[in-house]
mmCIF file with all atom_site columns, C-alpha atoms in Angstrom:
data_model
loop_
_atom_site.group_PDB
_atom_site.id
_atom_site.type_symbol
_atom_site.label_atom_id
_atom_site.label_alt_id
_atom_site.label_comp_id
_atom_site.label_asym_id
_atom_site.label_entity_id
_atom_site.label_seq_id
_atom_site.pdbx_PDB_ins_code
_atom_site.Cartn_x
_atom_site.Cartn_y
_atom_site.Cartn_z
_atom_site.occupancy
_atom_site.B_iso_or_equiv
_atom_site.pdbx_formal_charge
_atom_site.auth_seq_id
_atom_site.auth_comp_id
_atom_site.auth_asym_id
_atom_site.auth_atom_id
_atom_site.pdbx_PDB_model_num
ATOM 1   C CA . MET Z 1 1   ? -0.033  -19.998 3.491   1.00 0.00 ? 6   MET Z CA 1
ATOM 2   C CA . LYS Z 1 2   ? -0.794  -17.943 0.333   1.00 0.00 ? 7   LYS Z CA 1
ATOM 3   C CA . CYS Z 1 3   ? -1.225  -14.074 0.714   1.00 0.00 ? 8   CYS Z CA 1
ATOM 4   C CA . THR Z 1 4   ? -2.487  -11.487 -1.687  1.00 0.00 ? 9   THR Z CA 1
ATOM 5   C CA . ILE Z 1 5   ? -2.283  -7.724  -1.200  1.00 0.00 ? 10  ILE Z CA 1
ATOM 6   C CA . HIS Z 1 6   ? -4.479  -5.229  -2.752  1.00 0.00 ? 11  HIS Z CA 1
ATOM 7   C CA . THR Z 1 7   ? -3.947  -1.554  -2.737  1.00 0.00 ? 12  THR Z CA 1
ATOM 8   C CA . TYR Z 1 8   ? -6.788  0.701   -3.741  1.00 0.00 ? 13  TYR Z CA 1
ATOM 9   C CA . LEU Z 1 9   ? -6.415  4.538   -4.500  1.00 0.00 ? 14  LEU Z CA 1
ATOM 10  C CA . LEU Z 1 10  ? -9.826  5.708   -3.402  1.00 0.00 ? 15  LEU Z CA 1
ATOM 11  C CA . ASN Z 1 11  ? -11.528 7.970   -5.751  1.00 0.00 ? 16  ASN Z CA 1
ATOM 12  C CA . ASP Z 1 12  ? -12.467 11.241  -3.769  1.00 0.00 ? 17  ASP Z CA 1
ATOM 13  C CA . LEU Z 1 13  ? -15.143 12.041  -6.119  1.00 0.00 ? 18  LEU Z CA 1
ATOM 14  C CA . TYR Z 1 14  ? -17.012 8.667   -5.888  1.00 0.00 ? 19  TYR Z CA 1
ATOM 15  C CA . SER Z 1 15  ? -20.653 8.970   -4.975  1.00 0.00 ? 20  SER Z CA 1
ATOM 16  C CA . GLN Z 1 16  ? -22.412 6.001   -3.158  1.00 0.00 ? 21  GLN Z CA 1
ATOM 17  C CA . GLU Z 1 17  ? -25.693 7.757   -3.222  1.00 0.00 ? 22  GLU Z CA 1
ATOM 18  C CA . LEU Z 1 18  ? -25.198 8.247   -6.816  1.00 0.00 ? 23  LEU Z CA 1
ATOM 19  C CA . ALA Z 1 19  ? -24.390 4.709   -7.284  1.00 0.00 ? 24  ALA Z CA 1
ATOM 20  C CA . ASP Z 1 20  ? -27.430 3.617   -5.052  1.00 0.00 ? 25  ASP Z CA 1
ATOM 21  C CA . SER Z 1 21  ? -30.057 5.812   -7.109  1.00 0.00 ? 26  SER Z CA 1
ATOM 22  C CA . GLN Z 1 22  ? -28.708 5.162   -10.594 1.00 0.00 ? 27  GLN Z CA 1
ATOM 23  C CA . ASN Z 1 23  ? -27.083 1.628   -10.694 1.00 0.00 ? 28  ASN Z CA 1
ATOM 24  C CA . ASN Z 1 24  ? -28.269 -0.633  -7.815  1.00 0.00 ? 29  ASN Z CA 1
ATOM 25  C CA . GLY Z 1 25  ? -25.436 0.565   -5.621  1.00 0.00 ? 30  GLY Z CA 1
ATOM 26  C CA . GLU Z 1 26  ? -22.822 -0.374  -8.035  1.00 0.00 ? 31  GLU Z CA 1
ATOM 27  C CA . GLN Z 1 27  ? -20.128 1.873   -9.665  1.00 0.00 ? 32  GLN Z CA 1
ATOM 28  C CA . THR Z 1 28  ? -20.115 2.829   -13.229 1.00 0.00 ? 33  THR Z CA 1
ATOM 29  C CA . PRO Z 1 29  ? -17.517 4.168   -15.505 1.00 0.00 ? 34  PRO Z CA 1
ATOM 30  C CA . ASP Z 1 30  ? -18.413 7.761   -14.709 1.00 0.00 ? 35  ASP Z CA 1
ATOM 31  C CA . ASN Z 1 31  ? -18.602 7.044   -10.887 1.00 0.00 ? 36  ASN Z CA 1
ATOM 32  C CA . LYS Z 1 32  ? -15.768 4.754   -10.016 1.00 0.00 ? 37  LYS Z CA 1
ATOM 33  C CA . LYS Z 1 33  ? -14.899 3.899   -6.272  1.00 0.00 ? 38  LYS Z CA 1
ATOM 34  C CA . TYR Z 1 34  ? -11.310 3.275   -7.064  1.00 0.00 ? 39  TYR Z CA 1
ATOM 35  C CA . ASP Z 1 35  ? -9.037  5.405   -9.464  1.00 0.00 ? 40  ASP Z CA 1
ATOM 36  C CA . TRP Z 1 36  ? -6.720  2.275   -9.286  1.00 0.00 ? 41  TRP Z CA 1
ATOM 37  C CA . GLU Z 1 37  ? -5.918  -1.130  -7.914  1.00 0.00 ? 42  GLU Z CA 1
ATOM 38  C CA . ASP Z 1 38  ? -2.681  -2.965  -7.494  1.00 0.00 ? 43  ASP Z CA 1
ATOM 39  C CA . GLU Z 1 39  ? -2.590  -6.677  -6.745  1.00 0.00 ? 44  GLU Z CA 1
ATOM 40  C CA . MET Z 1 40  ? 0.470   -8.593  -5.529  1.00 0.00 ? 45  MET Z CA 1
ATOM 41  C CA . ASN Z 1 41  ? 0.631   -12.288 -4.731  1.00 0.00 ? 46  ASN Z CA 1
ATOM 42  C CA . VAL Z 1 42  ? 3.485   -13.295 -2.294  1.00 0.00 ? 47  VAL Z CA 1
ATOM 43  C CA . SER Z 1 43  ? 5.195   -16.494 -3.643  1.00 0.00 ? 48  SER Z CA 1
ATOM 44  C CA . SER Z 1 44  ? 6.580   -17.809 -0.546  1.00 0.00 ? 49  SER Z CA 1
ATOM 45  C CA . THR Z 1 45  ? 4.753   -19.488 2.322   1.00 0.00 ? 50  THR Z CA 1
ATOM 46  C CA . VAL Z 1 46  ? 3.389   -16.863 4.666   1.00 0.00 ? 51  VAL Z CA 1
ATOM 47  C CA . ASN Z 1 47  ? 3.207   -17.540 8.404   1.00 0.00 ? 52  ASN Z CA 1
ATOM 48  C CA . ASP Z 1 48  ? 2.298   -14.164 10.003  1.00 0.00 ? 53  ASP Z CA 1
ATOM 49  C CA . VAL Z 1 49  ? 1.256   -10.714 9.052   1.00 0.00 ? 54  VAL Z CA 1
ATOM 50  C CA . GLU Z 1 50  ? 1.780   -7.881  11.520  1.00 0.00 ? 55  GLU Z CA 1
ATOM 51  C CA . GLU Z 1 51  ? 0.389   -4.196  11.399  1.00 0.00 ? 56  GLU Z CA 1
ATOM 52  C CA . LEU Z 1 52  ? 3.334   -1.744  12.510  1.00 0.00 ? 57  LEU Z CA 1
ATOM 53  C CA . LYS Z 1 53  ? 1.677   1.652   12.940  1.00 0.00 ? 58  LYS Z CA 1
ATOM 54  C CA . ASP Z 1 54  ? 3.802   4.996   12.870  1.00 0.00 ? 59  ASP Z CA 1
ATOM 55  C CA . SER Z 1 55  ? 6.976   2.867   11.825  1.00 0.00 ? 60  SER Z CA 1
ATOM 56  C CA . SER Z 1 56  ? 9.844   3.712   9.890   1.00 0.00 ? 61  SER Z CA 1
ATOM 57  C CA . TYR Z 1 57  ? 10.693  2.239   6.419   1.00 0.00 ? 62  TYR Z CA 1
ATOM 58  C CA . PHE Z 1 58  ? 14.383  2.098   5.134   1.00 0.00 ? 63  PHE Z CA 1
ATOM 59  C CA . LEU Z 1 59  ? 14.444  3.093   1.436   1.00 0.00 ? 64  LEU Z CA 1
ATOM 60  C CA . ALA Z 1 60  ? 17.621  1.691   0.021   1.00 0.00 ? 65  ALA Z CA 1
ATOM 61  C CA . GLY Z 1 61  ? 19.223  1.552   -3.277  1.00 0.00 ? 66  GLY Z CA 1
ATOM 62  C CA . SER Z 1 62  ? 21.998  2.909   -5.712  1.00 0.00 ? 67  SER Z CA 1
ATOM 63  C CA . LEU Z 1 63  ? 22.309  6.169   -7.000  1.00 0.00 ? 68  LEU Z CA 1
ATOM 64  C CA . GLY Z 1 64  ? 23.469  7.091   -10.673 1.00 0.00 ? 69  GLY Z CA 1
ATOM 65  C CA . ASP Z 1 65  ? 26.930  7.402   -9.715  1.00 0.00 ? 70  ASP Z CA 1
ATOM 66  C CA . GLY Z 1 66  ? 27.138  4.078   -8.172  1.00 0.00 ? 71  GLY Z CA 1
ATOM 67  C CA . SER Z 1 67  ? 27.069  5.182   -4.485  1.00 0.00 ? 72  SER Z CA 1
ATOM 68  C CA . ASN Z 1 68  ? 24.779  3.241   -2.192  1.00 0.00 ? 73  ASN Z CA 1
ATOM 69  C CA . PHE Z 1 69  ? 21.937  4.858   -0.068  1.00 0.00 ? 74  PHE Z CA 1
ATOM 70  C CA . SER Z 1 70  ? 19.685  4.055   2.968   1.00 0.00 ? 75  SER Z CA 1
ATOM 71  C CA . ILE Z 1 71  ? 17.206  6.562   4.130   1.00 0.00 ? 76  ILE Z CA 1
ATOM 72  C CA . GLU Z 1 72  ? 14.642  6.395   6.737   1.00 0.00 ? 77  GLU Z CA 1
ATOM 73  C CA . VAL Z 1 73  ? 11.028  7.194   5.750   1.00 0.00 ? 78  VAL Z CA 1
ATOM 74  C CA . PRO Z 1 74  ? 9.135   7.881   9.210   1.00 0.00 ? 79  PRO Z CA 1
ATOM 75  C CA . LYS Z 1 75  ? 5.553   7.892   9.763   1.00 0.00 ? 80  LYS Z CA 1
ATOM 76  C CA . MET Z 1 76  ? 4.853   5.003   7.703   1.00 0.00 ? 81  MET Z CA 1
ATOM 77  C CA . ARG Z 1 77  ? 2.159   2.181   8.241   1.00 0.00 ? 82  ARG Z CA 1
ATOM 78  C CA . LEU Z 1 78  ? 3.636   -1.091  7.376   1.00 0.00 ? 83  LEU Z CA 1
ATOM 79  C CA . LEU Z 1 79  ? 2.655   -4.739  7.263   1.00 0.00 ? 84  LEU Z CA 1
ATOM 80  C CA . LYS Z 1 80  ? 5.386   -7.090  8.184   1.00 0.00 ? 85  LYS Z CA 1
ATOM 81  C CA . ILE Z 1 81  ? 4.850   -10.316 6.265   1.00 0.00 ? 86  ILE Z CA 1
ATOM 82  C CA . THR Z 1 82  ? 6.777   -13.335 7.769   1.00 0.00 ? 87  THR Z CA 1
ATOM 83  C CA . SER Z 1 83  ? 7.387   -16.392 5.713   1.00 0.00 ? 88  SER Z CA 1
ATOM 84  C CA . SER Z 1 84  ? 8.891   -19.913 6.420   1.00 0.00 ? 89  SER Z CA 1
ATOM 85  C CA . ASP Z 1 85  ? 11.046  -19.700 3.401   1.00 0.00 ? 90  ASP Z CA 1
ATOM 86  C CA . ALA Z 1 86  ? 11.821  -16.263 2.543   1.00 0.00 ? 91  ALA Z CA 1
ATOM 87  C CA . GLN Z 1 87  ? 12.938  -12.918 4.210   1.00 0.00 ? 92  GLN Z CA 1
ATOM 88  C CA . ASP Z 1 88  ? 10.453  -10.715 5.783   1.00 0.00 ? 93  ASP Z CA 1
ATOM 89  C CA . LEU Z 1 89  ? 8.402   -8.620  3.288   1.00 0.00 ? 94  LEU Z CA 1
ATOM 90  C CA . TYR Z 1 90  ? 7.114   -5.015  4.104   1.00 0.00 ? 95  TYR Z CA 1
ATOM 91  C CA . VAL Z 1 91  ? 4.319   -3.238  2.311   1.00 0.00 ? 96  VAL Z CA 1
ATOM 92  C CA . GLY Z 1 92  ? 2.448   -0.141  3.287   1.00 0.00 ? 97  GLY Z CA 1
ATOM 93  C CA . ALA Z 1 93  ? 2.040   3.523   2.994   1.00 0.00 ? 98  ALA Z CA 1
ATOM 94  C CA . SER Z 1 94  ? 2.544   6.789   4.798   1.00 0.00 ? 99  SER Z CA 1
ATOM 95  C CA . GLU Z 1 95  ? 0.200   7.323   7.730   1.00 0.00 ? 100 GLU Z CA 1
ATOM 96  C CA . SER Z 1 96  ? -1.046  10.584  6.332   1.00 0.00 ? 101 SER Z CA 1
ATOM 97  C CA . ILE Z 1 97  ? -2.493  8.822   3.197   1.00 0.00 ? 102 ILE Z CA 1
ATOM 98  C CA . ILE Z 1 98  ? -3.926  5.781   4.580   1.00 0.00 ? 103 ILE Z CA 1
ATOM 99  C CA . SER Z 1 99  ? -7.586  5.633   4.644   1.00 0.00 ? 104 SER Z CA 1
ATOM 100 C CA . GLU Z 1 100 ? -7.914  2.136   6.180   1.00 0.00 ? 105 GLU Z CA 1
ATOM 101 C CA . VAL Z 1 101 ? -6.072  -1.245  6.317   1.00 0.00 ? 106 VAL Z CA 1
ATOM 102 C CA . ARG Z 1 102 ? -7.655  -4.649  6.451   1.00 0.00 ? 107 ARG Z CA 1
ATOM 103 C CA . ILE Z 1 103 ? -5.993  -8.041  7.212   1.00 0.00 ? 108 ILE Z CA 1
ATOM 104 C CA . ASN Z 1 104 ? -7.962  -11.154 6.860   1.00 0.00 ? 109 ASN Z CA 1
ATOM 105 C CA . ARG Z 1 105 ? -6.866  -14.655 7.434   1.00 0.00 ? 110 ARG Z CA 1
ATOM 106 C CA . ASN Z 1 106 ? -8.831  -18.022 6.696   1.00 0.00 ? 111 ASN Z CA 1
ATOM 107 C CA . GLU Z 1 107 ? -7.461  -21.359 6.813   1.00 0.00 ? 112 GLU Z CA 1
ATOM 108 C CA . ASN Z 1 108 ? -5.039  -21.190 3.814   1.00 0.00 ? 113 ASN Z CA 1
ATOM 109 C CA . HIS Z 1 109 ? -4.967  -17.869 2.614   1.00 0.00 ? 114 HIS Z CA 1
ATOM 110 C CA . TRP Z 1 110 ? -4.009  -14.200 3.917   1.00 0.00 ? 115 TRP Z CA 1
ATOM 111 C CA . LYS Z 1 111 ? -5.622  -11.014 2.260   1.00 0.00 ? 116 LYS Z CA 1
ATOM 112 C CA . ILE Z 1 112 ? -4.349  -7.626  2.726   1.00 0.00 ? 117 ILE Z CA 1
ATOM 113 C CA . GLU Z 1 113 ? -6.111  -4.400  1.834   1.00 0.00 ? 118 GLU Z CA 1
ATOM 114 C CA . ILE Z 1 114 ? -4.635  -1.209  1.757   1.00 0.00 ? 119 ILE Z CA 1
ATOM 115 C CA . PHE Z 1 115 ? -6.959  1.836   0.914   1.00 0.00 ? 120 PHE Z CA 1
ATOM 116 C CA . ILE Z 1 116 ? -5.059  5.067   0.155   1.00 0.00 ? 121 ILE Z CA 1
ATOM 117 C CA . LYS Z 1 117 ? -6.757  8.686   0.132   1.00 0.00 ? 122 LYS Z CA 1
ATOM 118 C CA . ASP Z 1 118 ? -6.918  10.516  -3.094  1.00 0.00 ? 123 ASP Z CA 1
ATOM 119 C CA . LEU Z 1 119 ? -6.075  13.815  -1.392  1.00 0.00 ? 124 LEU Z CA 1
ATOM 120 C CA . GLU Z 1 120 ? -2.177  14.091  -1.894  1.00 0.00 ? 125 GLU Z CA 1
ATOM 121 C CA . PRO Z 1 121 ? 0.351   13.323  -4.410  1.00 0.00 ? 126 PRO Z CA 1
ATOM 122 C CA . MET Z 1 122 ? 2.750   10.233  -3.568  1.00 0.00 ? 127 MET Z CA 1
ATOM 123 C CA . ALA Z 1 123 ? 5.443   8.300   -4.929  1.00 0.00 ? 128 ALA Z CA 1
ATOM 124 C CA . ASN Z 1 124 ? 5.605   4.252   -5.299  1.00 0.00 ? 129 ASN Z CA 1
ATOM 125 C CA . PRO Z 1 125 ? 9.399   3.857   -5.525  1.00 0.00 ? 130 PRO Z CA 1
ATOM 126 C CA . ILE Z 1 126 ? 9.113   -0.039  -5.071  1.00 0.00 ? 131 ILE Z CA 1
ATOM 127 C CA . PRO Z 1 127 ? 6.237   -2.254  -5.375  1.00 0.00 ? 132 PRO Z CA 1
ATOM 128 C CA . GLY Z 1 128 ? 3.961   -2.204  -2.254  1.00 0.00 ? 133 GLY Z CA 1
ATOM 129 C CA . ILE Z 1 129 ? 5.395   0.872   -0.875  1.00 0.00 ? 134 ILE Z CA 1
ATOM 130 C CA . TYR Z 1 130 ? 3.590   4.203   -1.061  1.00 0.00 ? 135 TYR Z CA 1
ATOM 131 C CA . ILE Z 1 131 ? 5.114   7.378   0.283   1.00 0.00 ? 136 ILE Z CA 1
ATOM 132 C CA . ALA Z 1 132 ? 3.195   10.805  0.485   1.00 0.00 ? 137 ALA Z CA 1
ATOM 133 C CA . SER Z 1 133 ? 5.126   13.402  -1.401  1.00 0.00 ? 138 SER Z CA 1
ATOM 134 C CA . LYS Z 1 134 ? 5.495   15.638  1.629   1.00 0.00 ? 139 LYS Z CA 1
ATOM 135 C CA . GLU Z 1 135 ? 7.213   12.880  3.376   1.00 0.00 ? 140 GLU Z CA 1
ATOM 136 C CA . PHE Z 1 136 ? 9.490   11.548  0.375   1.00 0.00 ? 141 PHE Z CA 1
ATOM 137 C CA . PRO Z 1 137 ? 13.170  11.781  1.095   1.00 0.00 ? 142 PRO Z CA 1
ATOM 138 C CA . LYS Z 1 138 ? 14.450  15.179  0.128   1.00 0.00 ? 143 LYS Z CA 1
ATOM 139 C CA . GLU Z 1 139 ? 17.809  13.675  -0.731  1.00 0.00 ? 144 GLU Z CA 1
ATOM 140 C CA . LEU Z 1 140 ? 16.259  11.735  -3.455  1.00 0.00 ? 145 LEU Z CA 1
ATOM 141 C CA . VAL Z 1 141 ? 14.566  14.473  -5.267  1.00 0.00 ? 146 VAL Z CA 1
ATOM 142 C CA . PHE Z 1 142 ? 16.509  15.682  -8.226  1.00 0.00 ? 147 PHE Z CA 1
#
Protein backbone atom coordinates (compact mmCIF):
# COMPACT_ATOMS: atom_id res chain seq x y z
CA MET A 1 0.00 0.00 0.00
CA LYS A 2 1.14 3.55 -0.64
CA CYS A 3 1.65 5.97 2.25
CA THR A 4 1.75 9.77 2.36
CA ILE A 5 2.81 11.73 5.44
CA HIS A 6 1.70 15.35 5.87
CA THR A 7 3.09 17.49 8.68
CA TYR A 8 1.54 20.90 9.34
CA LEU A 9 2.76 23.73 11.58
CA LEU A 10 -0.40 25.39 12.86
CA ASN A 11 -0.50 29.19 12.65
CA ASP A 12 -1.36 30.38 16.16
CA LEU A 13 -2.72 33.64 14.70
CA TYR A 14 -5.16 31.97 12.27
CA SER A 15 -8.78 33.03 12.76
CA GLN A 16 -11.56 30.78 11.46
CA GLU A 17 -14.05 33.54 12.34
CA LEU A 18 -12.19 35.95 10.05
CA ALA A 19 -12.06 33.34 7.29
CA ASP A 20 -15.80 32.71 7.67
CA SER A 21 -16.75 36.39 7.61
CA GLN A 22 -14.41 37.56 4.84
CA ASN A 23 -13.57 34.62 2.60
CA ASN A 24 -16.33 31.97 2.69
CA GLY A 25 -14.50 30.03 5.39
CA GLU A 26 -11.26 29.76 3.42
CA GLN A 27 -7.83 30.97 4.47
CA THR A 28 -6.26 34.02 2.81
CA PRO A 29 -2.64 35.12 2.30
CA ASP A 30 -3.02 37.28 5.44
CA ASN A 31 -4.86 34.59 7.43
CA LYS A 32 -3.14 31.27 6.78
CA LYS A 33 -4.16 28.17 8.70
CA TYR A 34 -0.65 26.66 8.53
CA ASP A 35 2.75 28.35 8.59
CA TRP A 36 4.14 25.48 6.52
CA GLU A 37 3.44 21.94 5.36
CA ASP A 38 5.84 19.07 4.73
CA GLU A 39 4.81 16.13 2.57
CA MET A 40 6.67 12.85 2.26
CA ASN A 41 5.82 9.75 0.29
CA VAL A 42 6.97 6.34 1.48
CA SER A 43 8.46 4.47 -1.47
CA SER A 44 8.06 0.97 0.00
CA THR A 45 4.87 -1.09 0.31
CA VAL A 46 3.33 -0.17 3.68
CA ASN A 47 1.52 -2.89 5.61
CA ASP A 48 0.78 -1.17 8.92
CA VAL A 49 1.00 2.12 10.81
CA GLU A 50 1.11 2.05 14.61
CA GLU A 51 0.88 5.13 16.84
CA LEU A 52 3.27 5.03 19.81
CA LYS A 53 2.45 7.62 22.47
CA ASP A 54 5.03 8.84 25.01
CA SER A 55 7.80 6.84 23.32
CA SER A 56 11.52 7.34 22.88
CA TYR A 57 13.29 8.06 19.62
CA PHE A 58 16.99 7.31 19.24
CA LEU A 59 18.75 10.08 17.36
CA ALA A 60 21.93 8.61 15.87
CA GLY A 61 24.68 9.88 13.62
CA SER A 62 28.29 10.99 13.41
CA LEU A 63 29.93 14.03 14.96
CA GLY A 64 32.40 16.27 13.15
CA ASP A 65 35.32 14.39 14.69
CA GLY A 66 34.07 11.11 13.21
CA SER A 67 32.77 9.62 16.47
CA ASN A 68 29.30 8.08 16.42
CA PHE A 69 26.46 8.91 18.78
CA SER A 70 23.06 7.48 19.69
CA ILE A 71 21.01 9.57 22.10
CA GLU A 72 17.56 8.78 23.47
CA VAL A 73 14.94 11.50 23.01
CA PRO A 74 12.02 10.73 25.38
CA LYS A 75 8.45 12.06 25.36
CA MET A 76 7.91 11.55 21.64
CA ARG A 77 4.75 10.61 19.72
CA LEU A 78 5.98 8.27 17.01
CA LEU A 79 4.31 6.55 14.11
CA LYS A 80 5.89 3.22 13.28
CA ILE A 81 5.46 2.47 9.59
CA THR A 82 5.95 -1.21 8.76
CA SER A 83 6.64 -2.28 5.18
CA SER A 84 7.00 -5.66 3.53
CA ASP A 85 10.06 -4.62 1.54
CA ALA A 86 11.94 -2.15 3.81
CA GLN A 87 13.00 -1.52 7.40
CA ASP A 88 10.54 0.03 9.83
CA LEU A 89 10.28 3.80 9.45
CA TYR A 90 9.52 6.23 12.27
CA VAL A 91 8.06 9.73 11.99
CA GLY A 92 6.70 11.94 14.74
CA ALA A 93 7.23 14.81 17.14
CA SER A 94 7.68 15.69 20.79
CA GLU A 95 4.45 15.17 22.73
CA SER A 96 4.62 18.79 23.96
CA ILE A 97 4.28 20.22 20.44
CA ILE A 98 1.70 17.78 19.00
CA SER A 99 -1.77 19.18 18.53
CA GLU A 100 -3.27 16.19 16.73
CA VAL A 101 -2.33 13.07 14.77
CA ARG A 102 -4.64 11.48 12.19
CA ILE A 103 -4.11 8.10 10.56
CA ASN A 104 -6.47 7.22 7.72
CA ARG A 105 -6.43 4.07 5.63
CA ASN A 106 -8.49 3.17 2.60
CA GLU A 107 -8.20 0.12 0.37
CA ASN A 108 -4.87 1.11 -1.20
CA HIS A 109 -3.45 4.13 0.65
CA TRP A 110 -2.36 5.26 4.12
CA LYS A 111 -2.56 8.98 4.91
CA ILE A 112 -0.82 10.26 8.03
CA GLU A 113 -1.34 13.84 9.23
CA ILE A 114 0.67 15.38 12.06
CA PHE A 115 -0.39 18.81 13.33
CA ILE A 116 2.26 20.70 15.31
CA LYS A 117 1.55 23.61 17.67
CA ASP A 118 3.14 26.96 16.85
CA LEU A 119 3.99 27.75 20.47
CA GLU A 120 7.56 26.57 20.91
CA PRO A 121 10.75 26.45 18.83
CA MET A 122 11.68 23.03 17.50
CA ALA A 123 14.33 21.20 15.54
CA ASN A 124 13.86 18.97 12.50
CA PRO A 125 17.13 16.95 12.59
CA ILE A 126 15.98 14.40 10.01
CA PRO A 127 12.97 14.28 7.67
CA GLY A 128 9.80 13.41 9.57
CA ILE A 129 11.16 13.97 13.11
CA TYR A 130 10.33 17.19 15.00
CA ILE A 131 11.84 17.72 18.47
CA ALA A 132 10.83 20.54 20.82
CA SER A 133 13.85 22.74 21.55
CA LYS A 134 13.51 22.23 25.31
CA GLU A 135 13.68 18.44 24.75
CA PHE A 136 16.48 18.42 22.16
CA PRO A 137 19.56 16.53 23.46
CA LYS A 138 21.92 19.05 25.08
CA GLU A 139 24.88 16.88 24.00
CA LEU A 140 24.17 17.88 20.40
CA VAL A 141 23.89 21.63 20.95
CA PHE A 142 27.21 23.31 20.19
